[in-house]
Short mmCIF file of C-alpha atoms and ligand atoms in Angstrom, two decimals:
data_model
loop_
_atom_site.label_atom_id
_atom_site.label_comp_id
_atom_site.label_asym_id
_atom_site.label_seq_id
_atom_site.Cartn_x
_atom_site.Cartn_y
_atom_site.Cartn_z
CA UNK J 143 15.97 -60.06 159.99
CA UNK J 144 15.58 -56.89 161.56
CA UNK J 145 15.14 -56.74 165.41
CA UNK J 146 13.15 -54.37 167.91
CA UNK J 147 14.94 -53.09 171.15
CA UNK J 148 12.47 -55.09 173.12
CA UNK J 149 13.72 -58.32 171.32
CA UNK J 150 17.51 -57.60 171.80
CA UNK J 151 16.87 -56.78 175.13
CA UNK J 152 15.07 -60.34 176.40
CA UNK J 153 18.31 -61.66 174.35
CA UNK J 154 20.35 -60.03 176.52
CA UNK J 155 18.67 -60.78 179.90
CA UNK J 156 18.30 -64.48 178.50
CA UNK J 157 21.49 -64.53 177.80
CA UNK J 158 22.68 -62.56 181.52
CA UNK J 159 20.87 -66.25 183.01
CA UNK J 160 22.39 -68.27 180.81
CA UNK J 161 25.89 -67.44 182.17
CA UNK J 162 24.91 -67.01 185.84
CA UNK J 163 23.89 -70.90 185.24
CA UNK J 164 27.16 -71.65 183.42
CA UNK J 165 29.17 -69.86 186.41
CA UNK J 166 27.28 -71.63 188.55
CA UNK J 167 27.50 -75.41 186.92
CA UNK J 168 31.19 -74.74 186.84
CA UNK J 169 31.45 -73.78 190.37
CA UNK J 170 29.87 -77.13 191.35
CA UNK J 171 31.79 -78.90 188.88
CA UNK J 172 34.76 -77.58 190.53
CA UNK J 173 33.82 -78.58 193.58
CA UNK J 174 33.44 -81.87 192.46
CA UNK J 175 36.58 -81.80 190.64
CA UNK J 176 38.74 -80.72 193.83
CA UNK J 177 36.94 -83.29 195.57
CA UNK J 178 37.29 -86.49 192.48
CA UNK J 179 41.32 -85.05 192.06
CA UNK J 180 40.34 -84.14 188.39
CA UNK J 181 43.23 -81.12 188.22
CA UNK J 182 47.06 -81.78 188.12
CA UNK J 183 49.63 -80.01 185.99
CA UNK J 184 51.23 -79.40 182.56
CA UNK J 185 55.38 -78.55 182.54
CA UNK J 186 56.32 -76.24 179.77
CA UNK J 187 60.41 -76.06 179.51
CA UNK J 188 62.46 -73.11 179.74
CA UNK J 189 65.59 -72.36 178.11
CA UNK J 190 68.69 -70.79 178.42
CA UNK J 191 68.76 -68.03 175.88
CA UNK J 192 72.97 -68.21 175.64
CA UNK J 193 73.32 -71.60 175.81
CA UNK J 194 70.57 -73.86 174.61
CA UNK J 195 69.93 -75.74 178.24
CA UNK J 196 66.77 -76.79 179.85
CA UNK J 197 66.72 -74.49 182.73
CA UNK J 198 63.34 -75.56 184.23
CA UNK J 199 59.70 -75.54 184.12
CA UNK J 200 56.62 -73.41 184.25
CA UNK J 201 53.24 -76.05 185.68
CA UNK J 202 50.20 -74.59 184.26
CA UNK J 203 46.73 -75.97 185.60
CA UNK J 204 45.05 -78.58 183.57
CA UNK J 205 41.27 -79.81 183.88
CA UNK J 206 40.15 -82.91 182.20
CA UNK J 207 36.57 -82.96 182.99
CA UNK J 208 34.56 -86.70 182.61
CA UNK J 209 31.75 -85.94 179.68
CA UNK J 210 32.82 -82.90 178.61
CA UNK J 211 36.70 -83.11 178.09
CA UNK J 212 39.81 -80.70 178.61
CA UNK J 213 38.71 -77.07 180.40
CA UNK J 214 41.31 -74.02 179.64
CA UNK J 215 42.41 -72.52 182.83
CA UNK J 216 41.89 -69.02 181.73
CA UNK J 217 38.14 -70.20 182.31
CA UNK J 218 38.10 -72.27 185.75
CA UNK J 219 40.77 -70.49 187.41
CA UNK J 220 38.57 -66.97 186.60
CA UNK J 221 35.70 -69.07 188.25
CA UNK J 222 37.99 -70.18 191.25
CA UNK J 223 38.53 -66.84 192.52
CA UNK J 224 34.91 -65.73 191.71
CA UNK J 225 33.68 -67.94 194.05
CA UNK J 226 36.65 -68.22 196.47
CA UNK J 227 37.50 -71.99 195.59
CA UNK J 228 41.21 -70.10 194.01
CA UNK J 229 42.49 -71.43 197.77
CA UNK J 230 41.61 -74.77 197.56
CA UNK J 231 42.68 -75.19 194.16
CA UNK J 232 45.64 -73.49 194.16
CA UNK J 233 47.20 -75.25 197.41
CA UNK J 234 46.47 -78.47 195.98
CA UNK J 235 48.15 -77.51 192.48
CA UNK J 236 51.35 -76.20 194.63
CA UNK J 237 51.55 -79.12 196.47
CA UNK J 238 51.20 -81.11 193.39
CA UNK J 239 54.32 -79.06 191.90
CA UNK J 240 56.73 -79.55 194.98
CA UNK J 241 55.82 -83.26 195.39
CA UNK J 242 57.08 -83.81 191.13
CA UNK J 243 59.67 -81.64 192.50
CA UNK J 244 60.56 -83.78 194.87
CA UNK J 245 60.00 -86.72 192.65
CA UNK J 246 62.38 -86.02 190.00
CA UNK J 247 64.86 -84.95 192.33
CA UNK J 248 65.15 -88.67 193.92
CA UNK J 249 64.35 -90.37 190.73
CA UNK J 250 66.75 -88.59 188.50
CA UNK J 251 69.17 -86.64 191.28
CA UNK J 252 68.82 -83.57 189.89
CA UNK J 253 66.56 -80.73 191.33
CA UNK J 254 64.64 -78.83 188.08
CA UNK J 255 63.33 -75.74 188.87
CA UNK J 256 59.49 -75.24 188.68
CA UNK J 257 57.27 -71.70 188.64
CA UNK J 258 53.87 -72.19 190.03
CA UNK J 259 50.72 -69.04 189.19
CA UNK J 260 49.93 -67.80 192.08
CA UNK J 261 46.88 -65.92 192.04
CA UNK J 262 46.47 -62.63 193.70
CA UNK J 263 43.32 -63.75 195.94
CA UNK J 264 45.96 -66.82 197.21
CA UNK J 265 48.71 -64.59 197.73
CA UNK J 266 47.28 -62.27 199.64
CA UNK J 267 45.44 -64.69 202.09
CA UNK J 268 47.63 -63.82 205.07
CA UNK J 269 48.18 -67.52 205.69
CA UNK J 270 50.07 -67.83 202.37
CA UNK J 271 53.69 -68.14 203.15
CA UNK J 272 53.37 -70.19 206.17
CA UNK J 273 51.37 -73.02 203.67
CA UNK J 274 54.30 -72.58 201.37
CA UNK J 275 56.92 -73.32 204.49
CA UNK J 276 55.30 -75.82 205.38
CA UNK J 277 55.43 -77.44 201.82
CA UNK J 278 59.19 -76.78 201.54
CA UNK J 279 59.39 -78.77 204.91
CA UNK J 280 56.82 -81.50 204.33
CA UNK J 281 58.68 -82.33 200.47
CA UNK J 282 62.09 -81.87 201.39
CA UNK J 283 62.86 -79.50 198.22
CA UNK J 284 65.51 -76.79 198.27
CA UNK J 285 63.59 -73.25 198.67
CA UNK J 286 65.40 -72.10 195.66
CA UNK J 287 63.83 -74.58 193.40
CA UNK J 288 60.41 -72.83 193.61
CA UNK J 289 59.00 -69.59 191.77
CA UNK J 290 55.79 -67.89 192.16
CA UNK J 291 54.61 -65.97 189.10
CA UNK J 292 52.25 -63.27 190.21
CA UNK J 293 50.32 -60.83 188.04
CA UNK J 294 50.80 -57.33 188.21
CA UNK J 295 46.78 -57.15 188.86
CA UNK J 296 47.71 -58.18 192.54
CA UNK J 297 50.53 -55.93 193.19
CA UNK J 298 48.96 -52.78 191.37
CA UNK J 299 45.52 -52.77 193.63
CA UNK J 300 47.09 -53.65 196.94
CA UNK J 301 51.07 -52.74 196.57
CA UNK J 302 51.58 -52.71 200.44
CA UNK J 303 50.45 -56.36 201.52
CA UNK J 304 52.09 -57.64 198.43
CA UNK J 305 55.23 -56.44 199.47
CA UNK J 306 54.87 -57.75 202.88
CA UNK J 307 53.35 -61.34 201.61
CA UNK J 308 56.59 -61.16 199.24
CA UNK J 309 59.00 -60.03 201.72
CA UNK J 310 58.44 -63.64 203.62
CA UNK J 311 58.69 -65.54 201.09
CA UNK J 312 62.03 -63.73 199.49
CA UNK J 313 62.69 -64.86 203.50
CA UNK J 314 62.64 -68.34 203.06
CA UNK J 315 64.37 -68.64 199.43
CA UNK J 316 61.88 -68.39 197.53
CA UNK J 317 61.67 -66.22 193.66
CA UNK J 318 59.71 -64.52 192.49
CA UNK J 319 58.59 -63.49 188.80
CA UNK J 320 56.43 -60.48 187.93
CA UNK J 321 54.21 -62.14 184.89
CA UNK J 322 52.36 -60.92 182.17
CA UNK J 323 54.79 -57.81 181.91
CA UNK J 324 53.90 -54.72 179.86
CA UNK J 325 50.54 -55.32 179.21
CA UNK J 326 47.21 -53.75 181.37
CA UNK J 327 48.95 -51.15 184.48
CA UNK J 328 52.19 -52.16 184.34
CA UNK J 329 53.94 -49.52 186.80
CA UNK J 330 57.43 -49.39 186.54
CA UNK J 331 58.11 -48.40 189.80
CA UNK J 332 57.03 -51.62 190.93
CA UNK J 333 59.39 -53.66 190.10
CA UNK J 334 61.94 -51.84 192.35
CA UNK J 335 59.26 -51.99 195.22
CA UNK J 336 58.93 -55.54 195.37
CA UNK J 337 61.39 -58.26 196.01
CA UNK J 338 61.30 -60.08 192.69
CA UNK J 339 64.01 -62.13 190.42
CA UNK J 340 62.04 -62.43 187.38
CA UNK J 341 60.20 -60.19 185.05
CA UNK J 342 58.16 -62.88 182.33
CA UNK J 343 57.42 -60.62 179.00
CA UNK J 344 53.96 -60.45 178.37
CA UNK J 345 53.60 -63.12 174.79
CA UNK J 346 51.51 -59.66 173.34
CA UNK J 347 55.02 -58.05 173.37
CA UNK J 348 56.97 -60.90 171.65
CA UNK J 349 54.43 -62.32 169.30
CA UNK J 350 55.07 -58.83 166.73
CA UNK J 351 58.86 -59.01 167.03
CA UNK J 352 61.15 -58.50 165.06
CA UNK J 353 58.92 -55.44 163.89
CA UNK J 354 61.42 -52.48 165.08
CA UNK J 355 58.97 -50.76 167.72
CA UNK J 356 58.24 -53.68 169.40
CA UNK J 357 62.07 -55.09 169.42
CA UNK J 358 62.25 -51.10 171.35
CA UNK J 359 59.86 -52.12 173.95
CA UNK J 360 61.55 -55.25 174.42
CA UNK J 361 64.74 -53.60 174.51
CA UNK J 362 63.72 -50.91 177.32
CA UNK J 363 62.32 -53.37 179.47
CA UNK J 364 65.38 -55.77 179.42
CA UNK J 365 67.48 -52.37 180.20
CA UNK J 366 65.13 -51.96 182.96
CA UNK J 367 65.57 -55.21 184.37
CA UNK J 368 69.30 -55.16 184.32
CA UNK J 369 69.75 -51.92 186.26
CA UNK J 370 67.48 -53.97 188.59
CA UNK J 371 69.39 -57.02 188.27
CA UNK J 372 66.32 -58.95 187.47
CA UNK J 373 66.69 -61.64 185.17
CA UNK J 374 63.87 -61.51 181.86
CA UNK J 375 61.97 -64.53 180.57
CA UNK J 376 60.72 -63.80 176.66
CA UNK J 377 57.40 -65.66 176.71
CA UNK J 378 55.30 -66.67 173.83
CA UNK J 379 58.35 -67.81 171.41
CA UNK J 380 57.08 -69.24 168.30
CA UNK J 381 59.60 -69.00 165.98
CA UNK J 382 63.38 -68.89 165.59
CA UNK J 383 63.02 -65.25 164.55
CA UNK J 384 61.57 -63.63 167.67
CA UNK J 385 64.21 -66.20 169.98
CA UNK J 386 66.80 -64.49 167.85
CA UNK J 387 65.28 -61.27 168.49
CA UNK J 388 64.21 -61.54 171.74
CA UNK J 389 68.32 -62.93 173.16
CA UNK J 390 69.66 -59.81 171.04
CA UNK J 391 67.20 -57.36 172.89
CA UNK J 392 68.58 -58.71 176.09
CA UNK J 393 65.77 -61.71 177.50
CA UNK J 394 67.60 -64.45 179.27
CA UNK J 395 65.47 -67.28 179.45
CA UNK J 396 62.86 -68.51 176.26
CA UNK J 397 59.29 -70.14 176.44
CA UNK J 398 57.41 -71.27 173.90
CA UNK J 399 55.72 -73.37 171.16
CA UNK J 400 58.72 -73.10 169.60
CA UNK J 401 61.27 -75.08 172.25
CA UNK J 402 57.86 -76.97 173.33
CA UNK J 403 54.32 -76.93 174.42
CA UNK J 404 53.83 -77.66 177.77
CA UNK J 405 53.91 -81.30 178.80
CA UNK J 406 52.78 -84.37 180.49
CA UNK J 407 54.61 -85.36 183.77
CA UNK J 408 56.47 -87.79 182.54
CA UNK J 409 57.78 -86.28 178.64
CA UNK J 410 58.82 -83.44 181.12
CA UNK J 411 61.01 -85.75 183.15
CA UNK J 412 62.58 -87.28 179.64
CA UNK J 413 62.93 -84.04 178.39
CA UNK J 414 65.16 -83.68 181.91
CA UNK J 415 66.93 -86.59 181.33
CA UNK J 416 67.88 -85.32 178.18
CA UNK J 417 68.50 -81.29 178.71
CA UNK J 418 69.35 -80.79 182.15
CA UNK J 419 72.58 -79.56 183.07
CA UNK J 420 74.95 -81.96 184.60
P1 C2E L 16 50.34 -67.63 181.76
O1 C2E L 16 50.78 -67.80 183.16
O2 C2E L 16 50.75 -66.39 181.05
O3 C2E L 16 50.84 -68.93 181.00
C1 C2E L 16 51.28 -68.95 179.66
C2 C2E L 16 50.19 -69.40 178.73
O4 C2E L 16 50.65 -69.28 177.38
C3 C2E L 16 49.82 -70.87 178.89
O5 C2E L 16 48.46 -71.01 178.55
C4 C2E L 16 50.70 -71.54 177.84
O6 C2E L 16 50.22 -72.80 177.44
C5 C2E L 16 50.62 -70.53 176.74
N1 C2E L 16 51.78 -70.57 175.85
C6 C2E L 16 53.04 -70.96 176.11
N2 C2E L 16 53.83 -70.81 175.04
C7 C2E L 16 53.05 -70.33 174.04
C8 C2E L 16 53.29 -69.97 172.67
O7 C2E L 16 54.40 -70.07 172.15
N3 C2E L 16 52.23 -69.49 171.97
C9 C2E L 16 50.99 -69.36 172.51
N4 C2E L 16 50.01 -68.90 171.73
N5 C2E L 16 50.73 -69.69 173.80
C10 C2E L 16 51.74 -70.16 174.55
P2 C2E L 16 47.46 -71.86 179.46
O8 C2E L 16 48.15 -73.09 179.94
O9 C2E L 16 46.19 -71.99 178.71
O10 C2E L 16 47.24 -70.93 180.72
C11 C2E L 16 46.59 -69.71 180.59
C12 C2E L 16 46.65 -68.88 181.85
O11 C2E L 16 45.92 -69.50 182.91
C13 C2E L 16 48.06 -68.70 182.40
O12 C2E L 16 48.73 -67.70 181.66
C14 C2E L 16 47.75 -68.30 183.82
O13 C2E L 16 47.40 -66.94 183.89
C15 C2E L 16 46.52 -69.14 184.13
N6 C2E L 16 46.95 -70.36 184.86
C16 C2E L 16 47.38 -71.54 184.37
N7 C2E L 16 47.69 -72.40 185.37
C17 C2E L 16 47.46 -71.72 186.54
C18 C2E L 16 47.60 -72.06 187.93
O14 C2E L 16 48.04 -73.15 188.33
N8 C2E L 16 47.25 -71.08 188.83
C19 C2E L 16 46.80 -69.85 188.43
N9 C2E L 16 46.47 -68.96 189.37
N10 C2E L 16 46.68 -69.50 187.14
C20 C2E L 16 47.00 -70.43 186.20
CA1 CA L 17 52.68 -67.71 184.23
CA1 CA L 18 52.51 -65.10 181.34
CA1 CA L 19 49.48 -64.42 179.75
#
């Protein structure tokens, strides 16, 4: 059928409302959600490139919403920091990470290392690293055993505070890993201006190895890294292939469907029991 302007345009309001009411059912939904505990966290393992070991965990945010079922993060969390709930939600989700933390450390006496996202809006609330202290304090977990992963969004719009928010928390022990690296403004000189441990490779890099120009993009940015003595995480690793790849190009530390999706609070702990070095 062939359509006037006029038509396609009424679409395209129609549809403009429908997503303002989506945005806005979500944002009450998350409201509720916060409120009824409906978020908690996922554990995906990652490895030691060199020598096979469990070296920790990335939590990623889940949402199990009654009557409508599971929620991907890459939509609520968007709607979080819309609408300023990001705070909220993301305190609760750290405090949920240090208190497993914690957990596993008394159940099983060992202390696994966990990254937490940290979204830009939370990390540059100026009350950030005091929560975080507080946290460390209030669960009794070594500093050490916490990352943040930040985006390079954050640090690329508003450098100066994120060096400063950053700078307190290197302060207290804490590391930090630039994620998502190598894809949207990545600026290079950034990772010397800010106090981080970790560089995560964006999965967009990874997924088309071992094609030759990507295994050179790899390469340069693990070449990078080591004259910045920053350790590199290849994320995204589906197959043996790209793991092979990836260690040869120089990453340190693997994640990915391949080792394991990420997991349920307890099949993380057995995979601890299992993997984690004595
Ligand atoms: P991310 O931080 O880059 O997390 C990695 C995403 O890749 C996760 O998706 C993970 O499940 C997925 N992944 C891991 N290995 C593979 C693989 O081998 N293949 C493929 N295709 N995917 C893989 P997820 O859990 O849907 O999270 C999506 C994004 O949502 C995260 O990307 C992060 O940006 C955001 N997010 C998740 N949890 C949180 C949170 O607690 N706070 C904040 N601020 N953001 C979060
Ligand atoms: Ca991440
Ligand atoms: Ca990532
Ligand atoms: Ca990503």
């Amino acid at each position: 059928a062939k359509r006037t302007p006029g038509t396609s345009l009424a679409m395209a309001e129609q549809r403009f409302v429908q997503m303002s009411r989506d945005t806005l059912a979500t944002e009450q939904a998350l409201r509720k959600g916060i409120r009824n505990h409906e978020f908690y966290l996922e554990y995906q393992p990652k490895i030691d490139a060199a020598s096979g070991k469990l070296l920790g965990f990335e939590a990623l945010a889940r949402w199990f919403r009654p009557e409508v079922g599971q929620v991907s993060p890459v939509e609520f969390i968007a709607v979080a920091e819309r609408t300023g709930l990001i705070g909220e939600l993301g305190s609760s989700l750290l405090e949920q990470a240090c208190c497993q933390i914690a957990r596993w450390r008394s159940e099983l006496g060992a202390c696994v290392p966990v990254a937490v996202n940290v979204s830009p809006v939370q990390l540059l609330n100026p009350g950030f690293p005091q929560r975080v202290k507080a946290l460390l304090e209030h669960t009794g977990i070594p500093a050490e055993s916490l990352t943040l992963e930040i985006t390079e969004s954050a640090a690329v719009d508003n450098l100066e505070d994120t060096r400063q928010q950053l700078t307190v928390l290197e302060e207290l022990g804490i590391k930090v890993a630039m994620d998502d690296f190598g894809t949207g403004f990545s600026s290079l000189s950034m990772l010397r201006q800010l106090p981080l441990s970790t560089v995560k490779v964006d999965r967009g890099l990874i997924e088309p190895l071992p094609a030759p120009d990507a295994v050179a993009v790899v390469r340069a940015i693990c070449q990078l890294a080591a004259a910045l003595d920053l350790e590199v995480v290849a994320e995204g690793i589906e197959t043996l292939e790209q793991a092979i790849t990836a260690r040869d190009a120089g990453c340190h530390v693997f994640q990915g469907y391949f080792y394991a999706k990420p997991l349920a609070m307890a099949e993380a702990g057995a995979w601890m029991e299992r993997l984690y070095a004595e």
